[in-house]
PDB file of C-alpha atoms in Angstrom:
ATOM      1  CA  MET A  20      -9.827 -88.199  42.061  1.00 61.00           C
ATOM      2  CA  ALA A  21      -9.997 -84.477  42.842  1.00 77.00           C
ATOM      3  CA  LYS A  22     -11.492 -82.348  40.062  1.00 91.00           C
ATOM      4  CA  LEU A  23     -10.874 -78.811  38.870  1.00 97.00           C
ATOM      5  CA  THR A  24     -13.167 -77.373  36.197  1.00 98.00           C
ATOM      6  CA  LEU A  25     -12.180 -74.302  34.198  1.00 98.00           C
ATOM      7  CA  VAL A  26     -15.262 -72.361  33.156  1.00 97.00           C
ATOM      8  CA  GLY A  27     -15.531 -69.651  30.523  1.00 97.00           C
ATOM      9  CA  LEU A  28     -18.262 -67.190  31.508  1.00 97.00           C
ATOM     10  CA  GLY A  29     -18.513 -65.510  28.109  1.00 96.00           C
ATOM     11  CA  PRO A  30     -18.572 -61.717  27.728  1.00 94.00           C
ATOM     12  CA  GLY A  31     -20.264 -60.914  31.031  1.00 89.00           C
ATOM     13  CA  SER A  32     -24.016 -61.255  30.666  1.00 93.00           C
ATOM     14  CA  ILE A  33     -25.517 -63.999  32.809  1.00 94.00           C
ATOM     15  CA  ASP A  34     -27.759 -64.844  29.833  1.00 94.00           C
ATOM     16  CA  LEU A  35     -24.685 -65.868  27.818  1.00 96.00           C
ATOM     17  CA  VAL A  36     -23.284 -68.264  30.420  1.00 96.00           C
ATOM     18  CA  THR A  37     -23.777 -71.736  28.946  1.00 97.00           C
ATOM     19  CA  PRO A  38     -25.977 -74.321  30.694  1.00 97.00           C
ATOM     20  CA  ALA A  39     -22.929 -76.542  31.219  1.00 97.00           C
ATOM     21  CA  ALA A  40     -21.083 -73.668  32.904  1.00 97.00           C
ATOM     22  CA  ARG A  41     -24.084 -72.915  35.124  1.00 97.00           C
ATOM     23  CA  ASP A  42     -24.358 -76.539  36.216  1.00 97.00           C
ATOM     24  CA  ALA A  43     -20.657 -76.708  37.064  1.00 97.00           C
ATOM     25  CA  ILE A  44     -20.777 -73.493  39.120  1.00 97.00           C
ATOM     26  CA  GLU A  45     -23.956 -74.369  40.996  1.00 96.00           C
ATOM     27  CA  SER A  46     -22.764 -77.880  41.881  1.00 95.00           C
ATOM     28  CA  ALA A  47     -19.219 -76.868  42.918  1.00 96.00           C
ATOM     29  CA  ASP A  48     -17.887 -76.848  46.471  1.00 95.00           C
ATOM     30  CA  VAL A  49     -15.559 -73.954  45.643  1.00 96.00           C
ATOM     31  CA  VAL A  50     -15.737 -71.132  43.096  1.00 97.00           C
ATOM     32  CA  ALA A  51     -12.468 -69.334  42.383  1.00 96.00           C
ATOM     33  CA  GLY A  52     -11.749 -66.371  40.143  1.00 94.00           C
ATOM     34  CA  TYR A  53     -10.859 -62.743  39.632  1.00 93.00           C
ATOM     35  CA  LYS A  54     -13.169 -60.695  41.856  1.00 92.00           C
ATOM     36  CA  ALA A  55     -14.763 -58.769  38.975  1.00 91.00           C
ATOM     37  CA  TYR A  56     -15.671 -62.046  37.235  1.00 93.00           C
ATOM     38  CA  VAL A  57     -16.995 -63.698  40.387  1.00 94.00           C
ATOM     39  CA  ASP A  58     -19.235 -60.642  40.861  1.00 92.00           C
ATOM     40  CA  LEU A  59     -20.824 -61.376  37.474  1.00 92.00           C
ATOM     41  CA  ILE A  60     -22.197 -64.715  38.716  1.00 94.00           C
ATOM     42  CA  THR A  61     -23.364 -63.899  42.242  1.00 93.00           C
ATOM     43  CA  SER A  62     -26.830 -65.162  41.297  1.00 94.00           C
ATOM     44  CA  LEU A  63     -25.320 -68.642  40.801  1.00 95.00           C
ATOM     45  CA  ILE A  64     -23.423 -68.707  44.094  1.00 95.00           C
ATOM     46  CA  ASP A  65     -25.244 -69.967  47.184  1.00 92.00           C
ATOM     47  CA  LYS A  66     -23.328 -72.159  49.615  1.00 92.00           C
ATOM     48  CA  GLN A  67     -20.098 -72.473  47.642  1.00 94.00           C
ATOM     49  CA  GLU A  68     -16.837 -71.365  49.197  1.00 95.00           C
ATOM     50  CA  VAL A  69     -15.404 -68.437  47.212  1.00 95.00           C
ATOM     51  CA  ILE A  70     -11.742 -67.816  46.452  1.00 93.00           C
ATOM     52  CA  GLN A  71     -11.147 -64.491  44.755  1.00 88.00           C
ATOM     53  CA  SER A  72      -8.309 -62.043  44.208  1.00 82.00           C
ATOM     54  CA  GLY A  73      -7.461 -58.939  42.232  1.00 76.00           C
ATOM     55  CA  MET A  74      -5.719 -58.111  38.959  1.00 75.00           C
ATOM     56  CA  THR A  75      -2.218 -59.581  38.343  1.00 76.00           C
ATOM     57  CA  ARG A  76      -2.850 -62.318  40.959  1.00 88.00           C
ATOM     58  CA  GLU A  77      -3.408 -65.082  38.428  1.00 91.00           C
ATOM     59  CA  TRP A  78      -0.751 -67.416  39.834  1.00 92.00           C
ATOM     60  CA  GLU A  79      -2.224 -67.204  43.323  1.00 92.00           C
ATOM     61  CA  ARG A  80      -5.750 -67.953  42.046  1.00 93.00           C
ATOM     62  CA  ALA A  81      -4.613 -70.885  39.954  1.00 94.00           C
ATOM     63  CA  ALA A  82      -2.512 -72.388  42.763  1.00 94.00           C
ATOM     64  CA  ALA A  83      -5.315 -71.945  45.322  1.00 94.00           C
ATOM     65  CA  ALA A  84      -7.819 -73.623  43.005  1.00 95.00           C
ATOM     66  CA  ILE A  85      -5.487 -76.572  42.394  1.00 95.00           C
ATOM     67  CA  ASP A  86      -4.771 -76.960  46.097  1.00 94.00           C
ATOM     68  CA  ALA A  87      -8.495 -76.909  46.940  1.00 95.00           C
ATOM     69  CA  ALA A  88      -9.169 -79.560  44.292  1.00 95.00           C
ATOM     70  CA  ALA A  89      -6.289 -81.688  45.631  1.00 93.00           C
ATOM     71  CA  GLU A  90      -8.074 -81.680  49.017  1.00 93.00           C
ATOM     72  CA  GLY A  91     -10.952 -83.546  47.385  1.00 93.00           C
ATOM     73  CA  LYS A  92     -13.231 -80.577  46.754  1.00 95.00           C
ATOM     74  CA  SER A  93     -15.105 -79.917  43.518  1.00 96.00           C
ATOM     75  CA  VAL A  94     -13.579 -76.636  42.340  1.00 97.00           C
ATOM     76  CA  VAL A  95     -14.595 -74.293  39.542  1.00 97.00           C
ATOM     77  CA  LEU A  96     -12.170 -71.624  38.357  1.00 97.00           C
ATOM     78  CA  VAL A  97     -14.058 -69.005  36.344  1.00 97.00           C
ATOM     79  CA  CYS A  98     -12.666 -66.813  33.579  1.00 96.00           C
ATOM     80  CA  SER A  99     -14.204 -64.220  31.305  1.00 94.00           C
ATOM     81  CA  GLY A 100     -14.710 -65.249  27.684  1.00 96.00           C
ATOM     82  CA  ASP A 101     -13.113 -68.658  27.187  1.00 97.00           C
ATOM     83  CA  SER A 102     -10.580 -70.006  29.687  1.00 97.00           C
ATOM     84  CA  GLY A 103      -8.191 -70.942  26.896  1.00 96.00           C
ATOM     85  CA  MET A 104      -8.153 -67.483  25.295  1.00 96.00           C
ATOM     86  CA  TYR A 105      -5.793 -65.115  27.156  1.00 95.00           C
ATOM     87  CA  ALA A 106      -7.104 -66.611  30.385  1.00 95.00           C
ATOM     88  CA  MET A 107      -6.331 -69.227  33.029  1.00 95.00           C
ATOM     89  CA  ALA A 108      -6.225 -72.556  31.186  1.00 97.00           C
ATOM     90  CA  PRO A 109      -2.602 -72.311  29.976  1.00 96.00           C
ATOM     91  CA  LEU A 110      -1.343 -71.293  33.427  1.00 96.00           C
ATOM     92  CA  VAL A 111      -3.285 -74.053  35.195  1.00 96.00           C
ATOM     93  CA  LEU A 112      -1.916 -76.672  32.796  1.00 95.00           C
ATOM     94  CA  GLU A 113       1.613 -75.374  33.301  1.00 95.00           C
ATOM     95  CA  LEU A 114       1.224 -75.544  37.082  1.00 94.00           C
ATOM     96  CA  LEU A 115      -0.194 -79.064  36.896  1.00 93.00           C
ATOM     97  CA  GLN A 116       2.742 -80.086  34.704  1.00 92.00           C
ATOM     98  CA  GLN A 117       5.197 -78.767  37.324  1.00 91.00           C
ATOM     99  CA  ARG A 118       3.287 -80.261  40.257  1.00 86.00           C
ATOM    100  CA  ASN A 119       5.088 -82.637  42.570  1.00 78.00           C
ATOM    101  CA  PRO A 120       4.107 -86.167  41.447  1.00 79.00           C
ATOM    102  CA  GLU A 121       3.836 -87.211  45.096  1.00 76.00           C
ATOM    103  CA  LEU A 122       0.915 -84.807  45.624  1.00 77.00           C
ATOM    104  CA  PRO A 123      -2.661 -85.944  44.933  1.00 79.00           C
ATOM    105  CA  ALA A 124      -3.555 -85.986  41.238  1.00 85.00           C
ATOM    106  CA  VAL A 125      -6.086 -83.417  39.988  1.00 90.00           C
ATOM    107  CA  GLU A 126      -8.509 -84.216  37.190  1.00 92.00           C
ATOM    108  CA  LEU A 127      -9.015 -81.242  34.877  1.00 95.00           C
ATOM    109  CA  ALA A 128     -12.120 -80.384  32.845  1.00 97.00           C
ATOM    110  CA  ILE A 129     -12.635 -77.346  30.619  1.00 98.00           C
ATOM    111  CA  ILE A 130     -16.000 -75.828  29.718  1.00 98.00           C
ATOM    112  CA  PRO A 131     -15.815 -73.385  26.797  1.00 97.00           C
ATOM    113  CA  GLY A 132     -17.250 -69.894  26.774  1.00 97.00           C
ATOM    114  CA  ILE A 133     -18.069 -67.230  24.195  1.00 97.00           C
ATOM    115  CA  THR A 134     -14.882 -65.296  23.449  1.00 97.00           C
ATOM    116  CA  ALA A 135     -14.640 -61.493  23.489  1.00 95.00           C
ATOM    117  CA  ALA A 136     -13.909 -61.566  19.763  1.00 97.00           C
ATOM    118  CA  ASN A 137     -17.114 -63.472  19.007  1.00 97.00           C
ATOM    119  CA  ALA A 138     -19.208 -61.405  21.403  1.00 97.00           C
ATOM    120  CA  CYS A 139     -17.970 -58.071  20.054  1.00 98.00           C
ATOM    121  CA  ALA A 140     -18.310 -59.211  16.453  1.00 98.00           C
ATOM    122  CA  SER A 141     -21.949 -60.162  17.004  1.00 98.00           C
ATOM    123  CA  LEU A 142     -22.753 -56.551  17.912  1.00 98.00           C
ATOM    124  CA  VAL A 143     -21.435 -55.127  14.636  1.00 98.00           C
ATOM    125  CA  GLY A 144     -22.369 -57.723  12.029  1.00 98.00           C
ATOM    126  CA  ALA A 145     -19.895 -60.165  10.485  1.00 98.00           C
ATOM    127  CA  PRO A 146     -16.452 -58.551  10.687  1.00 98.00           C
ATOM    128  CA  LEU A 147     -14.866 -61.986  11.228  1.00 98.00           C
ATOM    129  CA  GLY A 148     -16.688 -63.651   8.346  1.00 97.00           C
ATOM    130  CA  HIS A 149     -13.461 -64.921   6.781  1.00 97.00           C
ATOM    131  CA  ASP A 150     -10.022 -65.878   8.118  1.00 97.00           C
ATOM    132  CA  SER A 151      -9.213 -63.880  11.220  1.00 98.00           C
ATOM    133  CA  CYS A 152      -6.892 -63.758  14.211  1.00 98.00           C
ATOM    134  CA  THR A 153      -6.679 -62.258  17.700  1.00 98.00           C
ATOM    135  CA  ILE A 154      -3.699 -60.256  18.962  1.00 98.00           C
ATOM    136  CA  SER A 155      -3.251 -58.930  22.480  1.00 97.00           C
ATOM    137  CA  LEU A 156      -1.416 -55.612  22.714  1.00 97.00           C
ATOM    138  CA  SER A 157      -0.485 -56.201  26.352  1.00 95.00           C
ATOM    139  CA  ASP A 158       3.281 -56.530  26.713  1.00 95.00           C
ATOM    140  CA  LEU A 159       3.182 -57.585  30.377  1.00 92.00           C
ATOM    141  CA  LEU A 160       3.969 -61.197  29.421  1.00 93.00           C
ATOM    142  CA  THR A 161       4.987 -60.908  25.744  1.00 96.00           C
ATOM    143  CA  PRO A 162       7.817 -58.715  24.380  1.00 97.00           C
ATOM    144  CA  TRP A 163       6.548 -55.795  22.294  1.00 97.00           C
ATOM    145  CA  GLU A 164       8.929 -56.759  19.479  1.00 97.00           C
ATOM    146  CA  VAL A 165       7.158 -60.119  19.195  1.00 98.00           C
ATOM    147  CA  ILE A 166       3.745 -58.451  19.168  1.00 98.00           C
ATOM    148  CA  THR A 167       4.690 -56.059  16.337  1.00 98.00           C
ATOM    149  CA  LYS A 168       5.948 -59.006  14.264  1.00 98.00           C
ATOM    150  CA  ARG A 169       2.586 -60.697  14.690  1.00 98.00           C
ATOM    151  CA  ILE A 170       0.715 -57.529  13.687  1.00 98.00           C
ATOM    152  CA  GLU A 171       2.891 -57.212  10.585  1.00 98.00           C
ATOM    153  CA  ALA A 172       2.316 -60.856   9.656  1.00 98.00           C
ATOM    154  CA  ALA A 173      -1.456 -60.565  10.139  1.00 98.00           C
ATOM    155  CA  ALA A 174      -1.542 -57.358   8.105  1.00 98.00           C
ATOM    156  CA  MET A 175       0.396 -58.897   5.225  1.00 98.00           C
ATOM    157  CA  ALA A 176      -1.808 -62.022   5.271  1.00 98.00           C
ATOM    158  CA  ASP A 177      -4.964 -59.848   5.138  1.00 98.00           C
ATOM    159  CA  PHE A 178      -6.516 -61.340   8.262  1.00 98.00           C
ATOM    160  CA  ALA A 179      -9.406 -59.573   9.914  1.00 98.00           C
ATOM    161  CA  ILE A 180      -8.020 -58.816  13.364  1.00 98.00           C
ATOM    162  CA  THR A 181      -9.416 -58.507  16.873  1.00 98.00           C
ATOM    163  CA  PHE A 182      -7.103 -56.584  19.175  1.00 98.00           C
ATOM    164  CA  TYR A 183      -7.418 -57.466  22.859  1.00 97.00           C
ATOM    165  CA  ASN A 184      -6.114 -55.136  25.602  1.00 95.00           C
ATOM    166  CA  PRO A 185      -5.785 -52.287  23.107  1.00 96.00           C
ATOM    167  CA  ARG A 186      -5.021 -49.431  25.478  1.00 94.00           C
ATOM    168  CA  SER A 187      -4.389 -48.724  29.169  1.00 88.00           C
ATOM    169  CA  LYS A 188      -3.384 -45.760  31.317  1.00 84.00           C
ATOM    170  CA  LYS A 189       0.280 -46.750  31.066  1.00 84.00           C
ATOM    171  CA  ARG A 190       0.186 -48.055  27.510  1.00 87.00           C
ATOM    172  CA  LYS A 191      -1.414 -45.664  25.034  1.00 87.00           C
ATOM    173  CA  SER A 192       0.836 -45.772  21.970  1.00 94.00           C
ATOM    174  CA  HIS A 193       0.722 -49.504  21.151  1.00 97.00           C
ATOM    175  CA  ILE A 194      -2.624 -49.290  19.337  1.00 97.00           C
ATOM    176  CA  GLU A 195      -1.312 -46.342  17.315  1.00 97.00           C
ATOM    177  CA  THR A 196       1.718 -48.378  16.276  1.00 98.00           C
ATOM    178  CA  ALA A 197      -0.605 -51.215  15.262  1.00 98.00           C
ATOM    179  CA  GLN A 198      -2.659 -48.735  13.229  1.00 98.00           C
ATOM    180  CA  GLN A 199       0.422 -47.496  11.352  1.00 98.00           C
ATOM    181  CA  ILE A 200       1.513 -51.063  10.532  1.00 98.00           C
ATOM    182  CA  LEU A 201      -1.947 -51.907   9.194  1.00 98.00           C
ATOM    183  CA  LEU A 202      -2.119 -48.722   7.098  1.00 98.00           C
ATOM    184  CA  GLN A 203       0.890 -49.977   5.167  1.00 97.00           C
ATOM    185  CA  HIS A 204      -1.218 -52.894   3.934  1.00 97.00           C
ATOM    186  CA  ARG A 205      -4.864 -51.758   4.152  1.00 97.00           C
ATOM    187  CA  ALA A 206      -6.955 -48.871   2.835  1.00 97.00           C
ATOM    188  CA  PRO A 207      -7.480 -45.935   5.226  1.00 98.00           C
ATOM    189  CA  LYS A 208     -11.258 -46.418   5.103  1.00 97.00           C
ATOM    190  CA  THR A 209     -11.132 -50.073   6.146  1.00 98.00           C
ATOM    191  CA  PRO A 210     -14.028 -50.606   8.611  1.00 98.00           C
ATOM    192  CA  VAL A 211     -13.127 -50.692  12.309  1.00 98.00           C
ATOM    193  CA  ALA A 212     -15.337 -51.293  15.334  1.00 98.00           C
ATOM    194  CA  VAL A 213     -14.402 -50.488  18.918  1.00 98.00           C
ATOM    195  CA  VAL A 214     -16.598 -52.418  21.356  1.00 98.00           C
ATOM    196  CA  ASN A 215     -16.381 -51.721  25.067  1.00 96.00           C
ATOM    197  CA  ALA A 216     -17.636 -54.178  27.707  1.00 93.00           C
ATOM    198  CA  ALA A 217     -19.738 -56.250  25.314  1.00 95.00           C
ATOM    199  CA  TYR A 218     -23.028 -57.469  26.834  1.00 95.00           C
ATOM    200  CA  ARG A 219     -22.385 -55.710  30.148  1.00 93.00           C
ATOM    201  CA  ASP A 220     -24.178 -52.720  31.652  1.00 90.00           C
ATOM    202  CA  ASP A 221     -21.583 -50.251  30.366  1.00 91.00           C
ATOM    203  CA  GLN A 222     -21.508 -51.652  26.825  1.00 95.00           C
ATOM    204  CA  GLY A 223     -20.524 -49.211  24.102  1.00 96.00           C
ATOM    205  CA  VAL A 224     -20.128 -49.660  20.341  1.00 98.00           C
ATOM    206  CA  MET A 225     -18.258 -47.183  18.146  1.00 98.00           C
ATOM    207  CA  LEU A 226     -17.839 -47.525  14.391  1.00 98.00           C
ATOM    208  CA  SER A 227     -14.923 -45.929  12.601  1.00 98.00           C
ATOM    209  CA  THR A 228     -12.239 -46.472   9.963  1.00 98.00           C
ATOM    210  CA  LEU A 229      -8.619 -47.546  10.088  1.00 98.00           C
ATOM    211  CA  ASP A 230      -7.262 -44.041   9.609  1.00 98.00           C
ATOM    212  CA  SER A 231      -9.238 -42.435  12.446  1.00 97.00           C
ATOM    213  CA  PHE A 232     -10.318 -44.990  15.108  1.00 98.00           C
ATOM    214  CA  THR A 233      -7.436 -44.202  17.480  1.00 97.00           C
ATOM    215  CA  SER A 234      -9.020 -40.810  18.216  1.00 96.00           C
ATOM    216  CA  LEU A 235     -11.884 -42.607  20.002  1.00 96.00           C
ATOM    217  CA  GLU A 236     -11.945 -43.051  23.777  1.00 94.00           C
ATOM    218  CA  PHE A 237     -11.431 -46.672  24.882  1.00 94.00           C
ATOM    219  CA  GLY A 238      -9.352 -48.743  27.276  1.00 91.00           C
ATOM    220  CA  MET A 239      -8.593 -52.262  28.477  1.00 88.00           C
ATOM    221  CA  ASN A 240     -12.216 -53.422  28.527  1.00 88.00           C
ATOM    222  CA  ALA A 241     -12.578 -52.744  24.800  1.00 95.00           C
ATOM    223  CA  ALA A 242     -11.798 -54.897  21.802  1.00 97.00           C
ATOM    224  CA  VAL A 243     -10.879 -53.390  18.441  1.00 98.00           C
ATOM    225  CA  LEU A 244     -12.063 -55.267  15.357  1.00 98.00           C
ATOM    226  CA  VAL A 245     -10.372 -54.386  12.063  1.00 98.00           C
ATOM    227  CA  GLY A 246     -11.744 -55.670   8.761  1.00 98.00           C
ATOM    228  CA  ASN A 247      -9.659 -57.097   5.940  1.00 98.00           C
ATOM    229  CA  SER A 248      -9.200 -55.651   2.447  1.00 96.00           C
ATOM    230  CA  ASN A 249     -12.651 -56.867   1.359  1.00 96.00           C
ATOM    231  CA  SER A 250     -14.617 -55.701   4.421  1.00 97.00           C
ATOM    232  CA  TYR A 251     -17.255 -53.011   4.000  1.00 97.00           C
ATOM    233  CA  TYR A 252     -20.090 -51.233   5.778  1.00 97.00           C
ATOM    234  CA  PHE A 253     -23.693 -52.235   5.147  1.00 97.00           C
ATOM    235  CA  GLY A 254     -25.509 -49.568   7.111  1.00 96.00           C
ATOM    236  CA  ASP A 255     -24.188 -49.974  10.655  1.00 96.00           C
ATOM    237  CA  TRP A 256     -23.049 -53.539  10.014  1.00 98.00           C
ATOM    238  CA  ILE A 257     -19.518 -54.545   9.064  1.00 98.00           C
ATOM    239  CA  VAL A 258     -19.377 -57.330   6.492  1.00 98.00           C
ATOM    240  CA  THR A 259     -16.274 -59.401   5.734  1.00 98.00           C
ATOM    241  CA  PRO A 260     -17.387 -61.567   2.793  1.00 95.00           C
ATOM    242  CA  ARG A 261     -16.713 -65.293   2.821  1.00 94.00           C
ATOM    243  CA  GLY A 262     -16.153 -65.264  -0.941  1.00 90.00           C
ATOM    244  CA  TYR A 263     -19.456 -66.606  -2.296  1.00 86.00           C
ATOM    245  CA  LYS A 264     -19.610 -63.941  -5.010  1.00 90.00           C
ATOM    246  CA  ASN A 265     -16.461 -65.475  -6.521  1.00 88.00           C
ATOM    247  CA  LYS A 266     -18.395 -68.633  -7.366  1.00 89.00           C
ATOM    248  CA  TYR A 267     -22.100 -67.795  -7.292  1.00 90.00           C
ATOM    249  CA  GLN A 268     -24.495 -65.189  -8.609  1.00 90.00           C
ATOM    250  CA  LEU A 269     -25.750 -63.792  -5.323  1.00 90.00           C
ATOM    251  CA  GLU A 270     -29.088 -62.635  -6.745  1.00 90.00           C
ATOM    252  CA  THR A 271     -30.076 -66.075  -8.043  1.00 92.00           C
ATOM    253  CA  GLY A 272     -27.675 -68.550  -6.442  1.00 92.00           C
ATOM    254  CA  ALA A 273     -26.564 -69.769  -9.864  1.00 93.00           C
ATOM    255  CA  VAL A 274     -22.995 -71.031 -10.256  1.00 92.00           C
ATOM    256  CA  LEU A 275     -20.870 -68.607 -12.266  1.00 90.00           C
ATOM    257  CA  SER A 276     -19.410 -69.588 -15.609  1.00 89.00           C
ATOM    258  CA  GLY A 277     -16.156 -71.513 -15.209  1.00 91.00           C
ATOM    259  CA  GLN A 278     -16.908 -72.524 -11.612  1.00 90.00           C
ATOM    260  CA  LYS A 279     -18.207 -75.802 -10.196  1.00 90.00           C
ATOM    261  CA  ARG A 280     -20.177 -76.354  -6.994  1.00 91.00           C
ATOM    262  CA  GLY A 281     -18.135 -78.355  -4.477  1.00 91.00           C
ATOM    263  CA  HIS A 282     -14.873 -77.859  -6.391  1.00 93.00           C
ATOM    264  CA  SER A 283     -11.907 -75.593  -5.721  1.00 92.00           C
ATOM    265  CA  LEU A 284     -12.274 -72.004  -6.859  1.00 91.00           C
ATOM    266  CA  ASN A 285     -11.162 -71.392 -10.437  1.00 91.00           C
ATOM    267  CA  THR A 286      -9.036 -68.359  -9.625  1.00 85.00           C
ATOM    268  CA  ALA A 287      -8.406 -67.378 -13.240  1.00 80.00           C
ATOM    269  CA  THR A 288     -12.142 -67.124 -13.873  1.00 71.00           C
ATOM    270  CA  ALA A 289     -12.713 -65.345 -10.561  1.00 61.00           C
ATOM    271  CA  GLU A 290     -10.028 -62.788 -11.362  1.00 63.00           C
ATOM    272  CA  GLN A 291     -11.542 -62.118 -14.776  1.00 62.00           C
ATOM    273  CA  GLN A 292     -14.967 -61.665 -13.238  1.00 61.00           C
ATOM    274  CA  GLY A 293     -13.511 -59.347 -10.605  1.00 61.00           C
ATOM    275  CA  GLU A 294     -11.826 -57.246 -13.253  1.00 62.00           C
ATOM    276  CA  ALA A 295     -15.102 -57.003 -15.187  1.00 54.00           C
ATOM    277  CA  VAL A 296     -16.956 -55.839 -12.079  1.00 52.00           C
ATOM    278  CA  LYS A 297     -14.263 -53.264 -11.356  1.00 59.00           C
ATOM    279  CA  ALA A 298     -14.421 -51.991 -14.941  1.00 55.00           C
ATOM    280  CA  ARG A 299     -18.209 -51.581 -14.723  1.00 49.00           C
ATOM    281  CA  GLN A 300     -17.848 -49.705 -11.432  1.00 51.00           C
ATOM    282  CA  GLU A 301     -15.261 -47.352 -12.947  1.00 57.00           C
ATOM    283  CA  GLN A 302     -17.479 -46.725 -15.977  1.00 54.00           C
ATOM    284  CA  GLY A 303     -20.357 -45.911 -13.646  1.00 49.00           C
ATOM    285  CA  GLU A 304     -18.221 -43.471 -11.659  1.00 51.00           C
ATOM    286  CA  LYS A 305     -17.098 -41.716 -14.845  1.00 50.00           C
ATOM    287  CA  ALA A 306     -20.674 -41.484 -16.053  1.00 45.00           C
ATOM    288  CA  GLY A 307     -21.650 -39.904 -12.753  1.00 45.00           C
ATOM    289  CA  GLU A 308     -18.868 -37.336 -13.117  1.00 50.00           C
ATOM    290  CA  LEU A 309     -20.115 -36.389 -16.586  1.00 40.00           C
ATOM    291  CA  VAL A 310     -23.618 -35.819 -15.269  1.00 35.00           C
TER     292      VAL A 310
END
């Protein structure tokens, strides 16, 4: 049976392409992909036939890769990040579903890659340390009204958020609208990181806050990571706590009074402890004012 393998290349550095992805690319008869992504793996391409095209030509690339595989060739279709995250896997599956049953069957394999969210987060600490989501601000395939509903829902649920496709030459106001929605639910000084071209030659990392990050210069190659209500800066790192301090004494590792290791969090006890910590912080601030 003909075989098509979808390969996630990760953020762009050849060092972050997985061994499984390397093996698939090097052993393929055909390598297909967006030209900019194929250029990232030229060191892995020797005798393979190359099928490449430009931006907005996803359907053509997917169809060409399927057709090549149906001819009996071993085909790899490469994507940045992970092929299932805003990439080619959904389209390929949809095309295979619609394929004429009389045509040769194509076996599909998917090799995962490091997502942009994970890659960008690694450069700024642990901004995705608790529940998080990704939202693309591109409205080329999704109505803007749907996107704003998702931003509102994520803001209300206190997810840490990674925004993909945050800004382009034609679309500059969407990220500002997202900012205003988030400011209705999050403090102005919530940590924000803007990471451009993670792990590529033109990588750039900018740290900011929710109320001011939109003044930074960034475009489609960037991802914007916004912390949740508990996120904070530790030097140049962003930390989104997992919640261990609700159950354990971080200095000693001891289980807090009223809590049990391996059992659900006793929220009443946790709330009382949180209120006590807040009261001590307020007393300390007042003492500082008196001095």
